[in-house]
Structures are given as structure tokens and as C-alpha cells.
Short mmCIF file of C-alpha atoms in Angstrom, two decimals:
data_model
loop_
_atom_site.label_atom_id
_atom_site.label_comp_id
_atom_site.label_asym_id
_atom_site.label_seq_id
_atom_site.Cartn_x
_atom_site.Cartn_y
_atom_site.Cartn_z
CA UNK A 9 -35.62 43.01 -30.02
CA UNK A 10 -33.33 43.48 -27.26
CA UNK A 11 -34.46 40.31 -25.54
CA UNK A 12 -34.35 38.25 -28.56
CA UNK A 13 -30.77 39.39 -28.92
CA UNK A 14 -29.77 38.65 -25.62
CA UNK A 15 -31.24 35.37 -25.89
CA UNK A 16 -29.64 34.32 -29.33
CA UNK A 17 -26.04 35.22 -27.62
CA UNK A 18 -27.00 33.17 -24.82
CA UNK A 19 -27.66 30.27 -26.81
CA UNK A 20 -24.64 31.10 -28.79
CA UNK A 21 -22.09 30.57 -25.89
CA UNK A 22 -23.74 27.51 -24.61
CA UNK A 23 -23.34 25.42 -27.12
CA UNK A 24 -19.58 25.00 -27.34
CA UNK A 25 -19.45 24.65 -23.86
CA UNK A 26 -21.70 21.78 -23.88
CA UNK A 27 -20.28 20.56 -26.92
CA UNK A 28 -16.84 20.36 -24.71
CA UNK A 29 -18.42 19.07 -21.88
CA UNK A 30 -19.66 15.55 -23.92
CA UNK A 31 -16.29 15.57 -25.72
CA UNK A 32 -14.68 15.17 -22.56
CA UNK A 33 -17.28 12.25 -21.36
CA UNK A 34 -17.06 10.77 -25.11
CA UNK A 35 -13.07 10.44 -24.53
CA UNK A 36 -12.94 9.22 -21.33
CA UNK A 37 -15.91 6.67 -21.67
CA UNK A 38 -14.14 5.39 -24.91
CA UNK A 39 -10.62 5.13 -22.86
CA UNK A 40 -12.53 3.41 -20.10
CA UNK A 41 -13.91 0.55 -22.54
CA UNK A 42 -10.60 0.44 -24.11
CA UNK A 43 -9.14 -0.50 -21.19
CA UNK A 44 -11.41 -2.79 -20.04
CA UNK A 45 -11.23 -4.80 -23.56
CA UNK A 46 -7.65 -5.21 -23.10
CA UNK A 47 -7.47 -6.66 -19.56
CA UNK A 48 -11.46 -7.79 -19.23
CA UNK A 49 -10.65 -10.21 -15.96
CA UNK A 50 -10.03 -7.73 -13.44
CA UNK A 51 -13.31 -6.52 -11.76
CA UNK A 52 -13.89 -3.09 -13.04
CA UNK A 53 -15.88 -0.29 -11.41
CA UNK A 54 -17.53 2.56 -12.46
CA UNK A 55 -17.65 4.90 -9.64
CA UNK A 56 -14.89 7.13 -7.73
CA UNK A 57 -13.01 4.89 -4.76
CA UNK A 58 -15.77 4.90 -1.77
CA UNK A 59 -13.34 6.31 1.10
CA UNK A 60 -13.74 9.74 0.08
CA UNK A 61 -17.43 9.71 0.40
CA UNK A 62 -17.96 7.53 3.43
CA UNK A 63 -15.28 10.13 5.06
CA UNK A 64 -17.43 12.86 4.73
CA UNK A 65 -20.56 10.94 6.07
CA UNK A 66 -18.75 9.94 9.42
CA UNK A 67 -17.30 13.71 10.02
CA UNK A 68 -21.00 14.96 9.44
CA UNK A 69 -22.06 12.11 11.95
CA UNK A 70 -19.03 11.66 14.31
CA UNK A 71 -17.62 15.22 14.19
CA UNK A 72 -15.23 14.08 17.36
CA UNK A 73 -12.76 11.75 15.15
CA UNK A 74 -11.41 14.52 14.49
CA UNK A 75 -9.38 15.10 17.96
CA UNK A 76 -7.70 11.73 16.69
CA UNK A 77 -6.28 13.27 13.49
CA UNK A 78 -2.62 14.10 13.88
CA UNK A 79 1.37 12.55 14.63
CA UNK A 80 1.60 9.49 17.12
CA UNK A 81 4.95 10.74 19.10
CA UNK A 82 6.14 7.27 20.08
CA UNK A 83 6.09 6.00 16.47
CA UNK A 84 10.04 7.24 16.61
CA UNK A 85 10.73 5.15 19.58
CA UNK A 86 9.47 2.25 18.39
CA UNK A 87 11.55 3.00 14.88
CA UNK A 88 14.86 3.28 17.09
CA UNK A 89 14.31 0.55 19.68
CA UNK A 90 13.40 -2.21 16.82
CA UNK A 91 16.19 -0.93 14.51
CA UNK A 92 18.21 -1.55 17.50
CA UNK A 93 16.85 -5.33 18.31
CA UNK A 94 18.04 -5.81 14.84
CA UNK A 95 21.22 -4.99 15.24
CA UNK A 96 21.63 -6.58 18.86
CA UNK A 97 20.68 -9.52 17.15
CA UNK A 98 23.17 -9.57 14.58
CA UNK A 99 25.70 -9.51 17.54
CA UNK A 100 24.18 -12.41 19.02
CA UNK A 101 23.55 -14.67 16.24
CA UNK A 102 27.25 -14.22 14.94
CA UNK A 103 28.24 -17.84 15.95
CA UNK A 104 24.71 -19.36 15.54
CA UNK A 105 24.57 -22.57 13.60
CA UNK A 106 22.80 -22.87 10.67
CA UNK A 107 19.46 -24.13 11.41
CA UNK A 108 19.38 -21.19 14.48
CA UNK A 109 20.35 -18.44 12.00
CA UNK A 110 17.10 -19.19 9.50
CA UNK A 111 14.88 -19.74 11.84
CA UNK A 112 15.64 -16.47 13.34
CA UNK A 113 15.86 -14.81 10.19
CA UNK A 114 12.38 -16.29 9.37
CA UNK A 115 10.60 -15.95 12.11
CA UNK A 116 12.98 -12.06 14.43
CA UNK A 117 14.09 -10.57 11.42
CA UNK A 118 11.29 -11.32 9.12
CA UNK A 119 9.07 -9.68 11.26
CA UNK A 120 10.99 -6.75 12.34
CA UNK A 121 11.44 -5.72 8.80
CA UNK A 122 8.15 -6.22 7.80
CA UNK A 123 7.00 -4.10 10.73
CA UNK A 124 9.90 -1.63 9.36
CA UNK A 125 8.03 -1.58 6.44
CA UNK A 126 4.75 -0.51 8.02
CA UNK A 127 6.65 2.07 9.67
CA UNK A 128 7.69 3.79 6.77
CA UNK A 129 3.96 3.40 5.49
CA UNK A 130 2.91 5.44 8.96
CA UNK A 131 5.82 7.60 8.45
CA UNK A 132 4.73 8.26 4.69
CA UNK A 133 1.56 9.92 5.92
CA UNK A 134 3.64 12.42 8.19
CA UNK A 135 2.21 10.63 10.95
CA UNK A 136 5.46 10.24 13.11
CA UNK A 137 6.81 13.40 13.63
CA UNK A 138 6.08 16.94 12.76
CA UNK A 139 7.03 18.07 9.63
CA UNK A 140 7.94 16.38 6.47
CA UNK A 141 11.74 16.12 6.55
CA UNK A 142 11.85 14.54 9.96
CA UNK A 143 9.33 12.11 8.61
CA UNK A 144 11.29 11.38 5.93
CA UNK A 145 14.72 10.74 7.54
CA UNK A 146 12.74 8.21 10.64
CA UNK A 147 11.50 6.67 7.28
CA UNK A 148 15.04 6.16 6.17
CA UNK A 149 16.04 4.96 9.53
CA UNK A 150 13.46 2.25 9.38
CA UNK A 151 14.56 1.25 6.02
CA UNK A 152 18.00 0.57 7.09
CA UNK A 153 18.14 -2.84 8.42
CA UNK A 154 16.10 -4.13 5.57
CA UNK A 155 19.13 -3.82 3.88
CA UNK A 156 17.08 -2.67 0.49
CA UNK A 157 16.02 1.19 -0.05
CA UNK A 158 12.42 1.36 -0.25
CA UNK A 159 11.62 4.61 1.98
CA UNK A 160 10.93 7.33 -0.19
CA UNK A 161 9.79 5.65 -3.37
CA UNK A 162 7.06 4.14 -1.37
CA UNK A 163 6.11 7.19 -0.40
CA UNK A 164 5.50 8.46 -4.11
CA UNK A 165 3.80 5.48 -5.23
CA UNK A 166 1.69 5.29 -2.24
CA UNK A 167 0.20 8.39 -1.99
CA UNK A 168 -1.32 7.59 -5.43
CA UNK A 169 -2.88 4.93 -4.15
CA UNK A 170 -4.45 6.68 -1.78
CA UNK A 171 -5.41 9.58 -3.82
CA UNK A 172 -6.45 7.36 -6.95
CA UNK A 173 -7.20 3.81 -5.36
CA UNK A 174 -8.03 1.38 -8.42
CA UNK A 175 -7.03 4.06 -11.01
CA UNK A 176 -5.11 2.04 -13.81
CA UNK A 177 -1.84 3.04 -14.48
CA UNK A 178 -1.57 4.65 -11.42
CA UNK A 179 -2.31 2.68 -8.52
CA UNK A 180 0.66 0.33 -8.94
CA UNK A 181 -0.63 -1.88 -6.48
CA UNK A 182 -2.86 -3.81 -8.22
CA UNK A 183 -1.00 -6.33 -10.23
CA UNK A 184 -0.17 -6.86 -13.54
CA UNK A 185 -2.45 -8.51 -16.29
CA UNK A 186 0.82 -11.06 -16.70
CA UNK A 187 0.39 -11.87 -12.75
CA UNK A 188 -3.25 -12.05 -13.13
CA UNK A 189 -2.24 -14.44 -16.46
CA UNK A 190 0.29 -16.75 -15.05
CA UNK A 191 -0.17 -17.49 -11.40
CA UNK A 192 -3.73 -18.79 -11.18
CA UNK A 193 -3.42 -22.16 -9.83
CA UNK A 194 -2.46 -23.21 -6.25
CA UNK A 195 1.20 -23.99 -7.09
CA UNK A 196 1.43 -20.56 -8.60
CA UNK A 197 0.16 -18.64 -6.59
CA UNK A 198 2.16 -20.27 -3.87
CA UNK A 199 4.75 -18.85 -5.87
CA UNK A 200 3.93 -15.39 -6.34
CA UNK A 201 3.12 -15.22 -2.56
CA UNK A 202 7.18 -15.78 -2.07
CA UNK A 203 7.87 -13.37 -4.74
CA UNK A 204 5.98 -10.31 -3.48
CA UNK A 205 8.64 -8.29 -2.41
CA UNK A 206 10.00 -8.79 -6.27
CA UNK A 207 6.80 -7.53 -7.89
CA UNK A 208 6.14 -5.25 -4.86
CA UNK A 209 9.45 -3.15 -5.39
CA UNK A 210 9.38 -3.49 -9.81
CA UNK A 211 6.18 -3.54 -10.93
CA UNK A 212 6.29 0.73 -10.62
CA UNK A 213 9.04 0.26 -12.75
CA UNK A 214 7.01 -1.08 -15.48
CA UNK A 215 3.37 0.00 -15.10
CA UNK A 216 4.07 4.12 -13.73
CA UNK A 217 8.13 4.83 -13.74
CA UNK A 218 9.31 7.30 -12.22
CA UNK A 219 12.57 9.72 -12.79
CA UNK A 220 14.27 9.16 -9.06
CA UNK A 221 14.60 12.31 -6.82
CA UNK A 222 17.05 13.88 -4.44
CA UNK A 223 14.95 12.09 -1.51
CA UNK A 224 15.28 8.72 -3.41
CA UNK A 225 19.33 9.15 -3.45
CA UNK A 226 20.10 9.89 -0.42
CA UNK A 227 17.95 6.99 0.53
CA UNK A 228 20.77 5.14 -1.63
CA UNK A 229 23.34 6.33 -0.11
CA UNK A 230 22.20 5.74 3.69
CA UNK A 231 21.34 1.98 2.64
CA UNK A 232 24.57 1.66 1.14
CA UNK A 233 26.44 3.24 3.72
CA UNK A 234 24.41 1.01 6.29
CA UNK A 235 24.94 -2.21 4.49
CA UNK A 236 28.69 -1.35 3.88
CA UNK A 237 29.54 -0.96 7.82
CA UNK A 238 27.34 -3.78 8.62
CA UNK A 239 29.14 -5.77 6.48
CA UNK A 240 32.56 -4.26 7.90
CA UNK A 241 31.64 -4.48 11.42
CA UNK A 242 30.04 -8.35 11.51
CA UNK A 243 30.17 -9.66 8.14
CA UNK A 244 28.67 -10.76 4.67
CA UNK A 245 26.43 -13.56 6.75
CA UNK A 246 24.71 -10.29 8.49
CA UNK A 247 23.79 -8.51 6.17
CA UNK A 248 22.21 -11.62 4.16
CA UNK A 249 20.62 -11.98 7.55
CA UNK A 250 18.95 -8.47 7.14
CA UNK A 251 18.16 -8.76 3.30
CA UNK A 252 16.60 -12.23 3.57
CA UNK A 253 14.48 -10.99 6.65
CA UNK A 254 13.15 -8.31 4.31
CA UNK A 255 12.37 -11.32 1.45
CA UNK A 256 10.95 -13.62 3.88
CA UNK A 257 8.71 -10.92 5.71
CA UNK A 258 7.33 -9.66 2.22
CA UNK A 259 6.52 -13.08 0.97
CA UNK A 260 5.28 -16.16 2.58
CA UNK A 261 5.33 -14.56 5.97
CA UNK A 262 1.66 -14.57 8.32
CA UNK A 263 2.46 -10.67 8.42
CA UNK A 264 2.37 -10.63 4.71
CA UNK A 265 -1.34 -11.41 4.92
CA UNK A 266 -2.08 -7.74 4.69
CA UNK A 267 -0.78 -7.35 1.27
CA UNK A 268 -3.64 -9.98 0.41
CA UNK A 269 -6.19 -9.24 2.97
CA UNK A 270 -6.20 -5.18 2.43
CA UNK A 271 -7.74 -5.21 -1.56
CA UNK A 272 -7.98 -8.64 -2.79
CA UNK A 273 -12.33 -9.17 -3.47
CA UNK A 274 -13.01 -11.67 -1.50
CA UNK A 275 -16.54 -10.75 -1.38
CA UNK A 276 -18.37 -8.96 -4.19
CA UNK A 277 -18.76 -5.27 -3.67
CA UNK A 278 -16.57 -4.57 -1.44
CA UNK A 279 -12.90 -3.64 -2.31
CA UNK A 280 -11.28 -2.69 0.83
CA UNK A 281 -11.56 -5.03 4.06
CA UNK A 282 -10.16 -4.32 7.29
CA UNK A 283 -8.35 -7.30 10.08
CA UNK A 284 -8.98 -7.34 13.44
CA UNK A 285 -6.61 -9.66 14.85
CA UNK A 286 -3.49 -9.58 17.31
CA UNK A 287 -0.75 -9.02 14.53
CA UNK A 288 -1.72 -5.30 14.48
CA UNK A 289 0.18 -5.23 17.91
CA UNK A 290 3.53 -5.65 15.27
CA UNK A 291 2.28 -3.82 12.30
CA UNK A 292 0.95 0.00 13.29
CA UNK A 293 -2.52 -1.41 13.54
CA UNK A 294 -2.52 -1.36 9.46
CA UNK A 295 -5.09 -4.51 9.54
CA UNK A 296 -7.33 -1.49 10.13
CA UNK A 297 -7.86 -0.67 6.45
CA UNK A 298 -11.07 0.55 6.02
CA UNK A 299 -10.97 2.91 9.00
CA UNK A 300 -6.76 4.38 7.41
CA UNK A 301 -8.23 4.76 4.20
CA UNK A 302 -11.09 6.72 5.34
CA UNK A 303 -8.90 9.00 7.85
CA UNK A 304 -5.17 8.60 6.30
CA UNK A 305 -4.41 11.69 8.54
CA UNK A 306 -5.35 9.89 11.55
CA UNK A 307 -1.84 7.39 12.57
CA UNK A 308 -2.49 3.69 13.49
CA UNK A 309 -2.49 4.15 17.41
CA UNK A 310 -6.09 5.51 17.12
CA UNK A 311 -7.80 3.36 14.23
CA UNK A 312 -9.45 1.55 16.78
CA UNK A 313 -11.31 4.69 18.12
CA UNK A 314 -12.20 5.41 14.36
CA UNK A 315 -13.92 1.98 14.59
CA UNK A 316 -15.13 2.51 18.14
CA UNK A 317 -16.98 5.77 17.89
CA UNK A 318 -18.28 4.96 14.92
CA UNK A 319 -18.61 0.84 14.76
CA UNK A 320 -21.84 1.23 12.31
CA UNK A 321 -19.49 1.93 9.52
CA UNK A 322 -17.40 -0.97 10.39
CA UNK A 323 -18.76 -3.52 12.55
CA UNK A 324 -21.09 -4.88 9.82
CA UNK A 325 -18.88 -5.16 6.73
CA UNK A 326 -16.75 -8.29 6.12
CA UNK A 327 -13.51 -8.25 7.90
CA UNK A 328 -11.14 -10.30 9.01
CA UNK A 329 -9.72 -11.95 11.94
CA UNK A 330 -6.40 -14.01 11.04
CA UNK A 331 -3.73 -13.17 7.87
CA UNK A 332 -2.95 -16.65 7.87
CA UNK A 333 -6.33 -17.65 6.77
CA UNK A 334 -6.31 -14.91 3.99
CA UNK A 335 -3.16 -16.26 2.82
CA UNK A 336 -4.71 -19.36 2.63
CA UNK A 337 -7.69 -18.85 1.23
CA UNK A 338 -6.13 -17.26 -1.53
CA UNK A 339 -3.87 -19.64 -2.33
CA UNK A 340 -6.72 -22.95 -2.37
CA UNK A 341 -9.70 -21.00 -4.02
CA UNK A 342 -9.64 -21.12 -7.26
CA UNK A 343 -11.57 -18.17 -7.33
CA UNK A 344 -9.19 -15.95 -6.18
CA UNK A 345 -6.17 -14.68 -8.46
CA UNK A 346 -4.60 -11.73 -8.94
CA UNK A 347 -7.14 -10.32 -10.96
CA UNK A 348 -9.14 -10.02 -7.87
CA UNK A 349 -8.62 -6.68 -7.73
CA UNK A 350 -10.81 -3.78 -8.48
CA UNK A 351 -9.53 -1.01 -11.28
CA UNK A 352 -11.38 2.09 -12.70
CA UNK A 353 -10.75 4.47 -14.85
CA UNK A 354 -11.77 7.92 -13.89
CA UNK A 355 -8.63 9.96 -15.39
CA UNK A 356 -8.12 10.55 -18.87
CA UNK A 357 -4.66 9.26 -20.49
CA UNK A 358 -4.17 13.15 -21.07
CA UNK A 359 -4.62 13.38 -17.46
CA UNK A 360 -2.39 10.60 -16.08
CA UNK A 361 0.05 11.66 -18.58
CA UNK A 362 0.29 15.44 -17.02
CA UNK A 363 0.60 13.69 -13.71
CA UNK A 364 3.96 11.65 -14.59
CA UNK A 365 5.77 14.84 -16.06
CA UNK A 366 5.23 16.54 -12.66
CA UNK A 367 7.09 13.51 -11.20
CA UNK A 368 3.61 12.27 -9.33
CA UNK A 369 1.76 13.55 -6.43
CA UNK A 370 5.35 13.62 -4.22
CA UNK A 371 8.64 14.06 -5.18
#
């Protein structure tokens, strides 16, 4: 009697909780086909993002990557002497004609900027200096001579992407279903290449707003500030200098490649790809995707001993060896759009919805 009774209140408790349990599957399996019926031409997977795990199998087999884990201490040199290059070089191309001026804007201060930005991507990670708030304020100081603030609301959206790579709604790096819609031929996409920084800096503004934050203002007031003296000091032409560099490095730029080469599928089962080339010298070694997603608390001086101590994870995967290429191949195959992107769903709306009233991961 007393074991029947124990049994029936057993049984009793279990059910509900099981009952719970395939609620929770039922909703978010019928979100998950929900969203893939209303933007089927994206490539959509059904598993968590595959850093996490492959993480945890090179710590178990490579236990010494750890030692590379940490701040690189001359990423704030590097901050101040090319924020200074810009500047000398708004001295020296005061009386430039023309033809001088965009090609240096083009060629200097496109990619100063765009390494700028790839700064404040390092810097984002707290991998510059220790603590937060001095990583935030060498982010600000690389933001400055792109003329634009972009420091700390990177930093919000990008830590998402980290945390919740593919997730839709979330990760707002994966373009829109409009993008994916409109430019899919050659000309297009030409097009969209040389608007990247424009659907770069508002498509969070439309897919995962954001209320701004104290961080976010006084990254509009530096920028402002910055662009008001430059302005004062050399002129209007100078600070167009500075803001077009930023335009022309985010768009049709051979630096820009990464934006393409990092998530774009160009081969089938395999989301994130890494580049092995010489323009890593310029860009915090960032073509080394695989090996920062994996270890985004190791900075981009030692990705290459991530891939050199443990090259089987690596080595054998498709990569790449030139941005240019990417940029091209994306353009001329007509297999490759913006919808070449992978998305899941492994948060409920419920879920992504208690995530935006706490502001996001970072504030």
C-alpha cells in the first residue's frame, strides 16, 4: 500500500512536467517553421552555432591555447599612432588637387578607417586593455576619425552575434529578406557592396532596435566634438575626407572582403570561413574567423597560434586566401546573394523578447 502510494504520486508530478517540457518544443518548433515559411531562401539550420562545441573539443585536446587567452597591450599603440596618420594626413593633403585628394581618401583613409573599425571590433572583446571602461574609451578613440559614431553600438549588436550567431532577429548581421529580394543580380549586388556601411550601421535599427545608452552618447558627443574641431582647425573638405574614407572602406574596398568572406556559404555546410592572406597585417588578423569565433577571448595577435597548435581544426576546411576574390566571386555567381547566409532559430519569440527589454546582452 505504501509503495503503490508512493508510486501513484510519482506518476502524478511527472506528468505536468513532461507535459511542459513538449509544450515548450511544440512552441518553438512551430515558431521555427513559421519563420522559415516567411523568408524560405535563406539556408536554415537546425542545430546550435558550431563554435561553441568545436571550442570545447580543442581545450580538451590543446589545453595550452589557453596561455594565448587575454589583452594584446600594443593594440592601444597602434589605435593612437593610426589615429594620428590620419590626422597628419589631413595636414598634408590640405592643398592637394582633386584627383590626389580621392585617391588618397580611397586608397590612406579608406583603409585606416576600416582598420579603425576592426579595432573597435578587438576592443569590443576587452581585448586591448584591462578593464572595460578603458576598452571602451580606446574604442571611442578609434572611432573618431571615421567621422561617424559606431563604437559602442557595435559593441551591443556584436556580442549577439557572437553569443547567438544565425539566431533571427538577433544576429543583425545577416541581411534582410528585402536585401536578399532586391540585389540578386551582378549590377545589384555591385550595388549593395558600395552600400554596406548604409545597411551595416541601419539594419539594427529595423530588424533588433535598441533604446541608446549612456555609452552610446557620449560616443555622440566625442564624434561631434571631433568632427566640429576638425572642421574648425582644417576645414569642411577634411572632414568629408574622413567620412568618405569610412564609406569607401566599408563598401567596395579589398578590406571590405571580410564582411563577405567571414559568413557568406560559399560552400555547403560550412557557415564560417576563415582568410589567410596579407591584409590581416591591416585588419587585427580578423581574416582569422574560424579560429576568433572559437576563442573570442583570445585578441588577433595570437589567432595564428590558435591555428598553429591546432592546424587539424583548420588546415582542412575551406578558407581563403585573397578578399578581392571573395568580393568577386560574389558579385559574378549567380549563386551567391544575400540570402547566403545561414539563420536558426533556437530562442523562442518569448525569449528574444525578454532579451530586448534588458537592453541586449551589453548596455
Amino acid at each position: 500500500m505504501g509503495k503503490g502510494g508512493c508510486k501513484s504520486s510519482s506518476s502524478g508530478e511527472a506528468g505536468p512536467v513532461k507535459n511542459d517540457y513538449q509544450n515548450e518544443i511544440s512552441t518553438l518548433e512551430r515558431e521555427r517553421k513559421e519563420k522559415i515559411q516567411a523568408e524560405p531562401k535563406f539556408i536554415w539550420a537546425h542545430d546550435e552555432e558550431p563554435h561553441r562545441r568545436r571550442k570545447q573539443e580543442i581545450l580538451k585536446k590543446h589545453p595550452s591555447i589557453k596561455k594565448f587567452m587575454g589583452i594584446d597591450p600594443t593594440t592601444k599603440f597602434k589605435v593612437v599612432f593610426w589615429v594620428g596618420i590620419q590626422l597628419l594626413s589631413l595636414h598634408l593633403l590640405q592643398d592637394a588637387p582633386w584627383y590626389t585628394w580621392l585617391f588618397c581618401c580611397y586608397t590612406l583613409s579608406g583603409a585606416i578607417n576600416h582598420m579603425m573599425t576592426l579595432a573597435m571590433h578587438e576592443l569590443s572583446h576587452n581585448l586591448g586593455a584591462k578593464g572595460v571602461v578603458s576598452n571602451r574609451l580606446l574604442a571611442i578613440l578609434a572611432n573618431l576619425p571615421m567621422g561617424i559614431p559606431a563604437a559602442m553600438s557595435f559593441k551591443r549588436y556584436h556580442m549577439e552575434h557572437h553569443k547567438f550567431q544565425g539566431e533571427d532577429v538577433v544576429d543583425v548581421d545577416i541581411p534582410t529578406d528585402f536585401e536578399g529580394w532586391f540585389f540578386h543580380s551582378t549590377p545589384r549586388k555591385v550595388l549593395w557592396c558600395l552600400l554596406q556601411p548604409l545597411f551595416y550601421s541601419l539594419r539594427p535599427l529595423f530588424v533588433n532596435p535598441k533604446e541608446p545608452t549612456r555609452w552610446e552618447f557620449i560616443n555622440i558627443l566625442c564624434i561631434v566634438l571631433f568632427d566640429a574641431t576638425v572642421v574648425y582647425v582644417w576645414g569642411i573638405r577634411e572632414l568629408l575626407y574622413l567620412v568618405l574614407g569610412t564609406l569607401f572602406g566599408m563598401g567596395l574596398h579589398p578590406v571590405a572582403g571580410h564582411f563577405i568572406a567571414e559568413h557568406y556559404v560559399m560552400n555547403e555546410g560550412q557557415e564560417t570561413y576563415s582568410y589567410y592572406g596579407p591584409l590581416n597585417w591591416l585588419t587585427f588578423n580578423v581574416g582569422y574567423h574560424n579560429e576568433h569565433h572559437d576563442f573570442a577571448n583570445i585578441s588577433g595577435k595570437h589567432l595564428p597560434d590558435v591555428r598553429r597548435v591546432a592546424p587539424e581544426y583548420y588546415d582542412d576546411i575551406p578558407h581563403y586566401h585573397s578578399w578581392v576574390k571573395v568580393i568577386w566571386d560574389y558579385i559574378v555567381d549567380d549563386k551567391i546573394s544575400p540570402y547566403s547566409r545561414v539563420k536558426r532559430v533556437t530562442l523562442e519569440n518569448r525569449e528574444i523578447e525578454e532579451l530586448k527589454a534588458k537592453g541586449g546582452l551589453v548596455k
